PDB file of C-alpha atoms and ligand atoms in Angstrom:
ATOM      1  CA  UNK A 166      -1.152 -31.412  -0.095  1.00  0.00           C
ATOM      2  CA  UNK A 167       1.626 -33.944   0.288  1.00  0.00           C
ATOM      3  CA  UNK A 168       4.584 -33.594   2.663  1.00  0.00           C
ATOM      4  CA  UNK A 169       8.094 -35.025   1.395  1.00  0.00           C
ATOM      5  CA  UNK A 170      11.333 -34.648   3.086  1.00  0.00           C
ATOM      6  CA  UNK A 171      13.091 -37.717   1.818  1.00  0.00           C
ATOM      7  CA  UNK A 172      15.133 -36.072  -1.739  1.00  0.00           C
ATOM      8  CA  UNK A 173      15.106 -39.593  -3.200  1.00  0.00           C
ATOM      9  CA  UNK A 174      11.105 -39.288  -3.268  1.00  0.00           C
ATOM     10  CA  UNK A 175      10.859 -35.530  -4.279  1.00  0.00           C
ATOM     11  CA  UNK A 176      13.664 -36.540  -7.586  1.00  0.00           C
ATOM     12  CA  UNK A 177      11.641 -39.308  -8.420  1.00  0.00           C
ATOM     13  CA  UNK A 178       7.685 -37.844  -7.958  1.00  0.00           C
ATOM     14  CA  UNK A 179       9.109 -34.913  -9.793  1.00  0.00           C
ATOM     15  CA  UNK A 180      10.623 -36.786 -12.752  1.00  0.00           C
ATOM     16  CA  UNK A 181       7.075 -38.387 -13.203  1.00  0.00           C
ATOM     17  CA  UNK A 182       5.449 -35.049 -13.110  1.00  0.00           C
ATOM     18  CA  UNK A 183       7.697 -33.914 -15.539  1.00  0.00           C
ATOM     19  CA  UNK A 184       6.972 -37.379 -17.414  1.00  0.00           C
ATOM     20  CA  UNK A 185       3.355 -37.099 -17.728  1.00  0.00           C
ATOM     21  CA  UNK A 186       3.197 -33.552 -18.705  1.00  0.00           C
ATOM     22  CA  UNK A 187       2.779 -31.594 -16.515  1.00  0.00           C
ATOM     23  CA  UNK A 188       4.544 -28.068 -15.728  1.00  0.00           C
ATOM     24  CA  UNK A 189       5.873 -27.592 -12.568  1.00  0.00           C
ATOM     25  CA  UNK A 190       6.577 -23.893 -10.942  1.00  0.00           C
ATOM     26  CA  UNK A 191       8.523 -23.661  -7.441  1.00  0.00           C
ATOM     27  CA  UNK A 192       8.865 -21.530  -4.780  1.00  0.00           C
ATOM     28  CA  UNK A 193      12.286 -22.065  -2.830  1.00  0.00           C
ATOM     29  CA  UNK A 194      12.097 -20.306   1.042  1.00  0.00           C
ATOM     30  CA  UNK A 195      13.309 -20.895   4.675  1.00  0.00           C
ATOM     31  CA  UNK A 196       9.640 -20.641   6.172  1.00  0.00           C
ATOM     32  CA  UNK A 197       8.164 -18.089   8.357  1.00  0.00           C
ATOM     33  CA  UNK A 198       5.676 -17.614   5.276  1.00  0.00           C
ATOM     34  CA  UNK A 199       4.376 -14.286   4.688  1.00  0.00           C
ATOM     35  CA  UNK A 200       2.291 -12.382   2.273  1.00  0.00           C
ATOM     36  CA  UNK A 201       5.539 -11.795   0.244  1.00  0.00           C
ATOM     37  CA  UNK A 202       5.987 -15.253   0.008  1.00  0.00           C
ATOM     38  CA  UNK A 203       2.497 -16.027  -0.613  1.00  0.00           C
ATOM     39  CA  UNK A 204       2.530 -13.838  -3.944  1.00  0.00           C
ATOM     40  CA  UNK A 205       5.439 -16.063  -4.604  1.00  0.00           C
ATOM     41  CA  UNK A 206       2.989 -18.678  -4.391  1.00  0.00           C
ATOM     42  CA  UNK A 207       0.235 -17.070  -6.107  1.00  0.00           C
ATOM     43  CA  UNK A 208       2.495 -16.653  -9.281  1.00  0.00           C
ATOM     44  CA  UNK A 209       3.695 -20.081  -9.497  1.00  0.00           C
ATOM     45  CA  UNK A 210      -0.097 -21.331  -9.049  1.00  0.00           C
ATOM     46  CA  UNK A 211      -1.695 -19.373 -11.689  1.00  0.00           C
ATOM     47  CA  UNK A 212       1.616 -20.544 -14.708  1.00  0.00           C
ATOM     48  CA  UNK A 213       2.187 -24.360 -13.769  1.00  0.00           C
ATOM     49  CA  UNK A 214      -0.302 -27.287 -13.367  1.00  0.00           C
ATOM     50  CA  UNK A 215       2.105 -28.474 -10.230  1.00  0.00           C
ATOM     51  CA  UNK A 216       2.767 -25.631  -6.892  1.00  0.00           C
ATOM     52  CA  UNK A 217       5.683 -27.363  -5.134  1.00  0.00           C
ATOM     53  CA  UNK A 218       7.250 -25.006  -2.200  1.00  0.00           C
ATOM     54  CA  UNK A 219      10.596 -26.015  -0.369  1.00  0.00           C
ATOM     55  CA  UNK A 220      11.097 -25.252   3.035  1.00  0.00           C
ATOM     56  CA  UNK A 221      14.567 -25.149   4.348  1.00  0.00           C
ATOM     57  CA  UNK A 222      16.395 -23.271   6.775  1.00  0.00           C
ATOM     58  CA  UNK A 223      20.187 -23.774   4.831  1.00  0.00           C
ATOM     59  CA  UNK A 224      22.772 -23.638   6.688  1.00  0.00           C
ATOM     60  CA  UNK A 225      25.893 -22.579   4.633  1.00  0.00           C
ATOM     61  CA  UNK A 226      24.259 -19.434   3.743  1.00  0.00           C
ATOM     62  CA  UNK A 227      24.469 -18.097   7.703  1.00  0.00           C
ATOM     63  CA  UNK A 228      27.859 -17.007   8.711  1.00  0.00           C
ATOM     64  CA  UNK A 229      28.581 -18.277  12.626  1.00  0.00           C
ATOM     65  CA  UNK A 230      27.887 -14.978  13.920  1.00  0.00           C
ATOM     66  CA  UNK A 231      24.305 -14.995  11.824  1.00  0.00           C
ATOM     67  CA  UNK A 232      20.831 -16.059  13.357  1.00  0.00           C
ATOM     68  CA  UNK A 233      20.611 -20.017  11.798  1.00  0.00           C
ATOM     69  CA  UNK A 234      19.882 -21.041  15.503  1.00  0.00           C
ATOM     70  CA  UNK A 235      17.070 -18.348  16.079  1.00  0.00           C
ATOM     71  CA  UNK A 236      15.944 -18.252  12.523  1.00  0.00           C
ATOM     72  CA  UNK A 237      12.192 -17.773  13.096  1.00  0.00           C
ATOM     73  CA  UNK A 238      10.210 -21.227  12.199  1.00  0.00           C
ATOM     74  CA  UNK A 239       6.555 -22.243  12.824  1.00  0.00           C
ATOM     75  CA  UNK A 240       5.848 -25.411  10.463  1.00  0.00           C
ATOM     76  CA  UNK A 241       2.181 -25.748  11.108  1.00  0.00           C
ATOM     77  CA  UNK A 242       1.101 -22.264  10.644  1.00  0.00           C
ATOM     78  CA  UNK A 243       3.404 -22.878   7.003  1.00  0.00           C
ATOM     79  CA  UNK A 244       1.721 -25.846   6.111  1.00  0.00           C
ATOM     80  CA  UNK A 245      -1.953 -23.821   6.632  1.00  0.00           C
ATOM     81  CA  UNK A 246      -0.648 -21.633   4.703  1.00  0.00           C
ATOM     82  CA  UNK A 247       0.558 -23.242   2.380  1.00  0.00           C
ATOM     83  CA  UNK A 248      -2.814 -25.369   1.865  1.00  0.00           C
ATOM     84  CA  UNK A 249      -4.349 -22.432   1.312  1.00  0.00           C
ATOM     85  CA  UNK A 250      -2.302 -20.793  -1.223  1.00  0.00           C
ATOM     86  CA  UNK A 251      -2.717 -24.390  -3.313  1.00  0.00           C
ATOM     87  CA  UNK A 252       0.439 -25.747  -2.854  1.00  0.00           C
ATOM     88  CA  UNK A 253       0.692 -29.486  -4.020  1.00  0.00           C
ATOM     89  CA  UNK A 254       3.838 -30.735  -2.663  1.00  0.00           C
ATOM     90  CA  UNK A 255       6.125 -28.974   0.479  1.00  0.00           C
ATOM     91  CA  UNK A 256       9.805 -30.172  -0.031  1.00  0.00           C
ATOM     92  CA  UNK A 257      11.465 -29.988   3.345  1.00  0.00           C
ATOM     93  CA  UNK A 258      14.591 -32.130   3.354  1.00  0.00           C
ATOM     94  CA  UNK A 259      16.673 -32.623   6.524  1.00  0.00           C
ATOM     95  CA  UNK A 260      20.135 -31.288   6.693  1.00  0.00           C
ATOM     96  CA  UNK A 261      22.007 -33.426   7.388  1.00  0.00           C
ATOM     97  CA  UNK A 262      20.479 -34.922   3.617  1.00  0.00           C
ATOM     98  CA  UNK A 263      21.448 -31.954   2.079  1.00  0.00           C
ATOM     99  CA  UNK A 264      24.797 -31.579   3.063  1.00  0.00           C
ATOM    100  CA  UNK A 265      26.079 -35.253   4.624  1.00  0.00           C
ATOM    101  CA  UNK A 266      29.127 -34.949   6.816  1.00  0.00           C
ATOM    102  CA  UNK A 267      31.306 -36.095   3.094  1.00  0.00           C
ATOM    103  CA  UNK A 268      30.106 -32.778   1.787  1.00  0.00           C
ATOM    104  CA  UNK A 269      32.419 -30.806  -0.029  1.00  0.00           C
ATOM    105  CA  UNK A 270      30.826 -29.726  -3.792  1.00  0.00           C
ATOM    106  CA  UNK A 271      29.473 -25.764  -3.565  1.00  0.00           C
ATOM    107  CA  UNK A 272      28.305 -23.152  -6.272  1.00  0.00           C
ATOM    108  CA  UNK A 273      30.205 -20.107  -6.250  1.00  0.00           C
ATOM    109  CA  UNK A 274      29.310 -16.824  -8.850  1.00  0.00           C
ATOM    110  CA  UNK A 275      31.981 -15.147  -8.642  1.00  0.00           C
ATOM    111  CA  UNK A 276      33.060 -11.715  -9.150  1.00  0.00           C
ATOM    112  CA  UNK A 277      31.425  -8.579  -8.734  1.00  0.00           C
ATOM    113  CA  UNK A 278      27.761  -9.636  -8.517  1.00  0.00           C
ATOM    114  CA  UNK A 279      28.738 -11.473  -5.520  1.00  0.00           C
ATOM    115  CA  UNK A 280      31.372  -9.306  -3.728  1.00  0.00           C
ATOM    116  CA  UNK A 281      29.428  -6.204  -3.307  1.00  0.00           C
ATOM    117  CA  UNK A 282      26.422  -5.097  -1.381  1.00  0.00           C
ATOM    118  CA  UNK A 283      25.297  -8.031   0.604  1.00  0.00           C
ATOM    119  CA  UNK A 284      28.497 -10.090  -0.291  1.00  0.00           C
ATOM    120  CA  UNK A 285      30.566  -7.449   1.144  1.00  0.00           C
ATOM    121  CA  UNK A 286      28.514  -7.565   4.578  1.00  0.00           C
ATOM    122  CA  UNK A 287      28.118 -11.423   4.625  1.00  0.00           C
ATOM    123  CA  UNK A 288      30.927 -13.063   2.950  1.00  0.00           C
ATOM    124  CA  UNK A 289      29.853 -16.874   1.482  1.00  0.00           C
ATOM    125  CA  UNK A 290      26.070 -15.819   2.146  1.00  0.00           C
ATOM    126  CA  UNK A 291      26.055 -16.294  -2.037  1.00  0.00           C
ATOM    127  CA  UNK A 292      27.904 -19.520  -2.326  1.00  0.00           C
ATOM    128  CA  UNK A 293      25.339 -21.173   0.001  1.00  0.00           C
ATOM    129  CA  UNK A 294      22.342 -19.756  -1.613  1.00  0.00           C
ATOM    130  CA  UNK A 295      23.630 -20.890  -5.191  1.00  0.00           C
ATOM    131  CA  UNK A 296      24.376 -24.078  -3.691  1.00  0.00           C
ATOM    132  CA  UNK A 297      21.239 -24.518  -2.323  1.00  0.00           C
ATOM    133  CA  UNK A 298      19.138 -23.207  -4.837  1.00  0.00           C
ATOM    134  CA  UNK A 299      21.227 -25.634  -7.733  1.00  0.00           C
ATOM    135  CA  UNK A 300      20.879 -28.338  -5.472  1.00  0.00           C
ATOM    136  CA  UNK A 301      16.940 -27.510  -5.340  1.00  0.00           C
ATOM    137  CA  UNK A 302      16.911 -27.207  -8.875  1.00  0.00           C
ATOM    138  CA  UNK A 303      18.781 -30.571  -9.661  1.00  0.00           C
ATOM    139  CA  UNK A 304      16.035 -32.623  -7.439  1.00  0.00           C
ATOM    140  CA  UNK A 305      12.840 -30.797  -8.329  1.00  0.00           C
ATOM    141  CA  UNK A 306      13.769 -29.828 -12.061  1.00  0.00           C
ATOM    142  CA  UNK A 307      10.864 -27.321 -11.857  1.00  0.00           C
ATOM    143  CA  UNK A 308      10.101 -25.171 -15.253  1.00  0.00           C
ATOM    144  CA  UNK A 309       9.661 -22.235 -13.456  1.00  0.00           C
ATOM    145  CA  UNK A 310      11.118 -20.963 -10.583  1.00  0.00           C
ATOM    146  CA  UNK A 311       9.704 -17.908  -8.414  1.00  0.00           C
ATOM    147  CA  UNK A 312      11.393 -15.225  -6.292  1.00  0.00           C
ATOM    148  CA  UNK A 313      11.000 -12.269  -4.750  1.00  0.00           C
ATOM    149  CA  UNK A 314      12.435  -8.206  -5.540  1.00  0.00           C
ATOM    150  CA  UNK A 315      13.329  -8.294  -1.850  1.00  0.00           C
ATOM    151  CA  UNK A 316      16.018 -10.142  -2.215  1.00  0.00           C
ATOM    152  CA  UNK A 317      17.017  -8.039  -5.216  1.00  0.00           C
ATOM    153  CA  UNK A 318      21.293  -8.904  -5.382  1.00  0.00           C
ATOM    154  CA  UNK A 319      19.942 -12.866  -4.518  1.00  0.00           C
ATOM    155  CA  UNK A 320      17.493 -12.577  -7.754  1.00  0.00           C
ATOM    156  CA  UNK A 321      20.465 -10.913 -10.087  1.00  0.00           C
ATOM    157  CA  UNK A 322      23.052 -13.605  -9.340  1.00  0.00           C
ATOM    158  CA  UNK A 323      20.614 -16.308  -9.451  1.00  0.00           C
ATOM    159  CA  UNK A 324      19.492 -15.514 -12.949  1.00  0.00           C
ATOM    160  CA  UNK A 325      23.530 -14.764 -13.246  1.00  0.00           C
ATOM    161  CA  UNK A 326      24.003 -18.546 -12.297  1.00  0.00           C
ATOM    162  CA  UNK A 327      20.538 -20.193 -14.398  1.00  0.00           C
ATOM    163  CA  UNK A 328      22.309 -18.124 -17.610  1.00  0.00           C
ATOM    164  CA  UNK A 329      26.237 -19.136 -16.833  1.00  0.00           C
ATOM    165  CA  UNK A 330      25.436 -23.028 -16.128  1.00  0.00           C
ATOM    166  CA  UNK A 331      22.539 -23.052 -18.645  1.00  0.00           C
ATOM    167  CA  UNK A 332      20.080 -24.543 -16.169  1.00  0.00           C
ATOM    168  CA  UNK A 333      16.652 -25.111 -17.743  1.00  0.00           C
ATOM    169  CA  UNK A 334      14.561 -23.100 -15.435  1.00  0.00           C
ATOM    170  CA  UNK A 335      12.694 -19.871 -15.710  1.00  0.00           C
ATOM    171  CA  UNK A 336      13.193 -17.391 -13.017  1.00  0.00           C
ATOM    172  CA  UNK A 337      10.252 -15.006 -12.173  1.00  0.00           C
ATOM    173  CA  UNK A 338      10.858 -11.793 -10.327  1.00  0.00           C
ATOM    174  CA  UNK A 339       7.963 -10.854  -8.012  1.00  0.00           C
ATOM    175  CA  UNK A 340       7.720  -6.997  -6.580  1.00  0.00           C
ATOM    176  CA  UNK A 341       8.261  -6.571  -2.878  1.00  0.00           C
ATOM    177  CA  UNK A 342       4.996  -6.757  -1.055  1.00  0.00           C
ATOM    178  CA  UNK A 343       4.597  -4.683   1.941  1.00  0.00           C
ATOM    179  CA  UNK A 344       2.807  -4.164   5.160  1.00  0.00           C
ATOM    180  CA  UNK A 345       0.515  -0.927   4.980  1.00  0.00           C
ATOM    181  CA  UNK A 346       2.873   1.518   6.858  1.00  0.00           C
ATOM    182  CA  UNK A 347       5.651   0.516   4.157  1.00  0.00           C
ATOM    183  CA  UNK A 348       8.169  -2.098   5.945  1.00  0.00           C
ATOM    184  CA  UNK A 349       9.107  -4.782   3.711  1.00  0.00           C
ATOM    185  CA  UNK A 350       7.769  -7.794   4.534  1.00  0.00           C
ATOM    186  CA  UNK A 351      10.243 -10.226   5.711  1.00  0.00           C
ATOM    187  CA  UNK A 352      10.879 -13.183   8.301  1.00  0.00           C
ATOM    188  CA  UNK A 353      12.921 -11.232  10.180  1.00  0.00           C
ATOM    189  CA  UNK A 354      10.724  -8.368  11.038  1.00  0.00           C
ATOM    190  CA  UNK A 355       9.375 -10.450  14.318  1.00  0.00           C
ATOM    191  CA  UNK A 356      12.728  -9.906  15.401  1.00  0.00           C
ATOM    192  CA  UNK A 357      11.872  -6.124  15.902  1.00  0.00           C
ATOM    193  CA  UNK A 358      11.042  -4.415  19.124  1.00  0.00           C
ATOM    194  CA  UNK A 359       8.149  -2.022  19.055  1.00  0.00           C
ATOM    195  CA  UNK A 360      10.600   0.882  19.053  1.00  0.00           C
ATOM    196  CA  UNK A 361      12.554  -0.705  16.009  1.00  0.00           C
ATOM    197  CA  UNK A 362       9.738  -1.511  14.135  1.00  0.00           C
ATOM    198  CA  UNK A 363       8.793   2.244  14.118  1.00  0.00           C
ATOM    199  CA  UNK A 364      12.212   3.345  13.542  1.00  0.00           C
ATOM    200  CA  UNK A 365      12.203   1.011  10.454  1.00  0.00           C
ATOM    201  CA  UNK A 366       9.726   2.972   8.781  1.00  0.00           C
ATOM    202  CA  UNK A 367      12.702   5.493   8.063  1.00  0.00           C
ATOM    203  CA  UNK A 368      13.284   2.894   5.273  1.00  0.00           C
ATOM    204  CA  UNK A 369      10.778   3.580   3.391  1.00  0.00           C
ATOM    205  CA  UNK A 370      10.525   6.799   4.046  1.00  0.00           C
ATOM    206  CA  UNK A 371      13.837   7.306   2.345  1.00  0.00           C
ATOM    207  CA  UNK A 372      12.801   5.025  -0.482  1.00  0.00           C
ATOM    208  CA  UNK A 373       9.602   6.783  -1.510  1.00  0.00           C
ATOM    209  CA  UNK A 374      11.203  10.903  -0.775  1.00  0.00           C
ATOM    210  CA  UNK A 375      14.086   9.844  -3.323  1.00  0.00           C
ATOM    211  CA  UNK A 376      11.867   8.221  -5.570  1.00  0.00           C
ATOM    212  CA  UNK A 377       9.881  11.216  -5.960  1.00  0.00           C
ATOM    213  CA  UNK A 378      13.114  13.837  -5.917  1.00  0.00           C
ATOM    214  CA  UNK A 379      14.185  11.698  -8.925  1.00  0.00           C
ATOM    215  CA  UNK A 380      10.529  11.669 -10.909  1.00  0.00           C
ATOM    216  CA  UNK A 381      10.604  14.873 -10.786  1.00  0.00           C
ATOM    217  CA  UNK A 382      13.897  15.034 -12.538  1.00  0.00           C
ATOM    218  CA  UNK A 383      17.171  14.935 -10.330  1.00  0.00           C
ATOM    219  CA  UNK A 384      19.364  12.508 -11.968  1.00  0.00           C
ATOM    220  CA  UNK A 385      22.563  12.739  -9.731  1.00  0.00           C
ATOM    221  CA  UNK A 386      23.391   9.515  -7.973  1.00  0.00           C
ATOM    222  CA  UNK A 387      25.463  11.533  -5.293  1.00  0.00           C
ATOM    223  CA  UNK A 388      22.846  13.932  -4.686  1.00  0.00           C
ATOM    224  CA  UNK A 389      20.217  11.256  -3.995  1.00  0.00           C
ATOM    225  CA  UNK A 390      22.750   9.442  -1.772  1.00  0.00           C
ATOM    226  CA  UNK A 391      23.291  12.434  -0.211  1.00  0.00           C
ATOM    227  CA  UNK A 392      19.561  12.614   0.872  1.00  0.00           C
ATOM    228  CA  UNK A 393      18.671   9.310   1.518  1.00  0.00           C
ATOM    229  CA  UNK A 394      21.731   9.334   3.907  1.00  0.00           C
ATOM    230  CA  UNK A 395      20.762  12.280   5.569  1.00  0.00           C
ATOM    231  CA  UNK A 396      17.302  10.783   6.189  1.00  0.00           C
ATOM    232  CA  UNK A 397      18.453   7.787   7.390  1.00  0.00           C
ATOM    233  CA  UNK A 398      20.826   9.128   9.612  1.00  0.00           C
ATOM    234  CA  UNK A 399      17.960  10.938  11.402  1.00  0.00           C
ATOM    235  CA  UNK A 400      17.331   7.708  13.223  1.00  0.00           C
ATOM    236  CA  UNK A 401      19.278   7.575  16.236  1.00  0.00           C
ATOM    237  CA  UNK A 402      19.788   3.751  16.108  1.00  0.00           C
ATOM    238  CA  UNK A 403      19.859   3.096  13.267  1.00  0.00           C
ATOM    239  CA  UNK A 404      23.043   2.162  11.493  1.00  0.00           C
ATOM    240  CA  UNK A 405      23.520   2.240   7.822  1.00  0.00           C
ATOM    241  CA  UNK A 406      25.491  -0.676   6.245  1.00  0.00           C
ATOM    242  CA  UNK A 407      25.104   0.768   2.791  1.00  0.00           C
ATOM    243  CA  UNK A 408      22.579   2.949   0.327  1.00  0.00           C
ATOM    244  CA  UNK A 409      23.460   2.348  -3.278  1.00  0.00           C
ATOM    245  CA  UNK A 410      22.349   3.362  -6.851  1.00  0.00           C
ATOM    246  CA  UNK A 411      23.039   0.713  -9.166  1.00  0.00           C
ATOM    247  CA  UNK A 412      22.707  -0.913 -12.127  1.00  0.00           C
ATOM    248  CA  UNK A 413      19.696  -3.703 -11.924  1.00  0.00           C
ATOM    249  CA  UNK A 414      21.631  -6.354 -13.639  1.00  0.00           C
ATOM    250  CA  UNK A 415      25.740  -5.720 -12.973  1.00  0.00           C
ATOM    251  CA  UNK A 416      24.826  -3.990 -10.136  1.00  0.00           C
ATOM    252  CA  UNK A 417      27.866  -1.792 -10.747  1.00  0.00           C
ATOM    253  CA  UNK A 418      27.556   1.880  -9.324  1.00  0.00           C
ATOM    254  CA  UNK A 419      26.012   4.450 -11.243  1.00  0.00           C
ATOM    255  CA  UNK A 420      26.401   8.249 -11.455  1.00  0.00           C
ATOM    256  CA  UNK A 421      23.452   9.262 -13.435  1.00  0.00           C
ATOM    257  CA  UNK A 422      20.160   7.380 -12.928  1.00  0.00           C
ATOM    258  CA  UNK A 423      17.908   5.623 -15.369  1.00  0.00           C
ATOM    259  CA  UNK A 424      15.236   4.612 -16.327  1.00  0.00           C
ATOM    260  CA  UNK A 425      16.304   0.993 -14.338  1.00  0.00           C
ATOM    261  CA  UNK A 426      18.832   2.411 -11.826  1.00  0.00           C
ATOM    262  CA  UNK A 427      17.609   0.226  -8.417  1.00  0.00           C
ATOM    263  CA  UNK A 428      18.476   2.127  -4.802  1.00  0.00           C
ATOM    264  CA  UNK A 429      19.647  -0.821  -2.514  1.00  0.00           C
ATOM    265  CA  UNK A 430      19.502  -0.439   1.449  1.00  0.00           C
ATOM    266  CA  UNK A 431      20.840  -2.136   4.216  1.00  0.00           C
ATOM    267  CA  UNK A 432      20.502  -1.131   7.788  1.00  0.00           C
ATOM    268  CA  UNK A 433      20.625  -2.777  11.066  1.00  0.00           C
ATOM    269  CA  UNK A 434      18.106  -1.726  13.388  1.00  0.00           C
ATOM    270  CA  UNK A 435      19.423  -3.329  17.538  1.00  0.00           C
ATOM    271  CA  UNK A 436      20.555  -6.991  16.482  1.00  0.00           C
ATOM    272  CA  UNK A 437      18.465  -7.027  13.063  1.00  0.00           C
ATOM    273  CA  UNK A 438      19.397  -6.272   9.956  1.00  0.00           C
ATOM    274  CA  UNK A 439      16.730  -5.438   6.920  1.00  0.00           C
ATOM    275  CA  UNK A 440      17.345  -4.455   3.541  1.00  0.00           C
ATOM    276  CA  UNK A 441      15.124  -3.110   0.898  1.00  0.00           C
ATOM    277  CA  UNK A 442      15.108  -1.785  -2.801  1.00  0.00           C
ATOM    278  CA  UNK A 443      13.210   0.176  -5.563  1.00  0.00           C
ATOM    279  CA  UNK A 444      13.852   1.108  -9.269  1.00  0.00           C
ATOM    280  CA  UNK A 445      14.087   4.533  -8.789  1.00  0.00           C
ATOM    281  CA  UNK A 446      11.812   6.291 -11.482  1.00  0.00           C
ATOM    282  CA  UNK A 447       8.809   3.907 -10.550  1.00  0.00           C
ATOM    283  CA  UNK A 448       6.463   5.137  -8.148  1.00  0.00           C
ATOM    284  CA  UNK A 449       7.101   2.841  -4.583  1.00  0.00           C
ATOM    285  CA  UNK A 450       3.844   0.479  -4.532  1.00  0.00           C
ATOM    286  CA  UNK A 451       1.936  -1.344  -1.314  1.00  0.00           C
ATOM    287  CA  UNK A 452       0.847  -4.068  -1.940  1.00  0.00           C
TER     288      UNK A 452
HETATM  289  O1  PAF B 755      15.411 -16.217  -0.163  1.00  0.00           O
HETATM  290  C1  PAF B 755      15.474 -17.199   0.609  1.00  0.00           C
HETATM  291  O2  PAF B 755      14.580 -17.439   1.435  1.00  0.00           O
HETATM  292  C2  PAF B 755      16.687 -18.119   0.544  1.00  0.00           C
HETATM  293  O3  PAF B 755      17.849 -17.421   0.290  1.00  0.00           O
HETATM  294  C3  PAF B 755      16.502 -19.270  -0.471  1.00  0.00           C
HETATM  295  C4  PAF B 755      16.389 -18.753  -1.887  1.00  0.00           C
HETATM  296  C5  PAF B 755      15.274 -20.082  -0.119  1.00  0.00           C
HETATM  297  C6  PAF B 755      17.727 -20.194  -0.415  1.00  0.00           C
HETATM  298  O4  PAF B 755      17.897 -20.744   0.834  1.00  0.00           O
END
């Protein structure tokens, strides 16, 4: 497994890649690699002769009040990992390469895709992802591109952005994978105290008691608000940022759900914030 963090290197080893045949999937992330990213991995390995996974903490995606300095980061244990999960190439270019002090050029979807949900909580947390992620695209030029349900608003306007610029790449949507009690997986979840971590089980909870409510035929958007709120709520300190039924691809508000109508959650729990989704008439998995 090689190690590149000069972009000049990565466009050009790509390009020959590309050259000589072979198909190349990648898996974008900020480190911290977990079993959620490691499906990621697992995906991309078993469609494309060539596994090439960036690491990169990005900047412009963090607001000044977010955690970029504390952002949790352990490179060796990533690179194991990584090795293990047959990864050929890790892409980890320095910052200051990605965005020299002359920078000025970023990627903004606009409109409602962007402004709600996760927008609405972290305003320009989109524009630095697209950036990123086009940026990413431009130097690796991969055929295939894998990400995860987690990030479920990230995944719609990112397949928003592929479809509006016409980039050549094939986005792959991977289910959430989570630990056995139900938490998402996420980097973030080291963040959490013991006492958090068990109050963060309300979560899923919520997600799997409204799942079933609506399987077994309640199709009013306010009444399953209505109860996943009230179960949330239940947690003393835990503060809901929103709970949503929308549509999986405007992600517009619905009143009746579907077949496809995805719950989104966001919470803070102390100082950290996690989010999770489902599609409502599917029965929640663990993975
Ligand atoms: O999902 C993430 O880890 C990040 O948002 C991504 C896609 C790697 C861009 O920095």
């Amino acid at each position: 497994m090689d190690i590149i963090s000069d972009i000049k290197e990565m466009r050009v080893r790509s390009e020959k890649a590309r050259n000589s045949g072979l198909s190349i999937a990648f898996v974008p992330t900020m480190g911290y690699l977990h079993e959620g990213h490691l499906s990621l991995l697992r995906e991309g390995r078993e469609r494309c002769d060539l596994l090439i996974l960036s690491i990169f903490v990005n900047p412009t995606q963090f607001a000044p009040s977010e955690d970029l300095d504390r952002y949790p980061k352990d490179f060796q244990r990533d690179r194991d990992l990584a090795e293990k999960a047959g990864v050929d190439w890790i892409f980890c270019p320095k910052a200051e390469e990605v965005y020299p002090a002359d920078f000025v050029t970023y990627v903004d979807v606009t409109g409602e895709l962007t402004n709600v949900l996760e927008g609405a909580s972290r305003p320009g947390h989109f524009r630095g992802v697209a950036t990123v992620v086009t940026k990413l695209f431009n130097i690796i030029r991969p055929h295939i591109a894998v990400f995860g349900q987690k990030d479920f608003q990230q995944l719609a306007i990112i397949q928003r952005m592929v479809d509006d610029l016409n980039l050549d790449v094939e986005i792959v949507c991977k289910p959430i994978v989570r630990e056995t009690d139900g938490l998402a997986m996420s980097s973030r979840n080291v963040y959490l105290s013991a006492k958090e971590r068990q109050q963060s089980l309300a979560i899923f909870e919520t997600l799997c008691n409204v799942s079933s409510v609506v399987r077994s035929g309640e199709r009013s958007a306010q009444a399953i608000l209505r109860l996943a709120c009230g179960r949330l709520a239940k947690e003393k300190d835990l503060v809901i940022d929103y709970v949503k039924c929308c549509d999986p691809v405007s992600l517009h508000e619905v009143e009746k759900i579907d077949s496809d109508t995805v719950m989104l959650v966001a919470v803070k729990i102390g100082k950290t914030r996690l989010i999770d989704n489902h599609i409502l008439c599917q029965e929640v998995q663990i993975q």
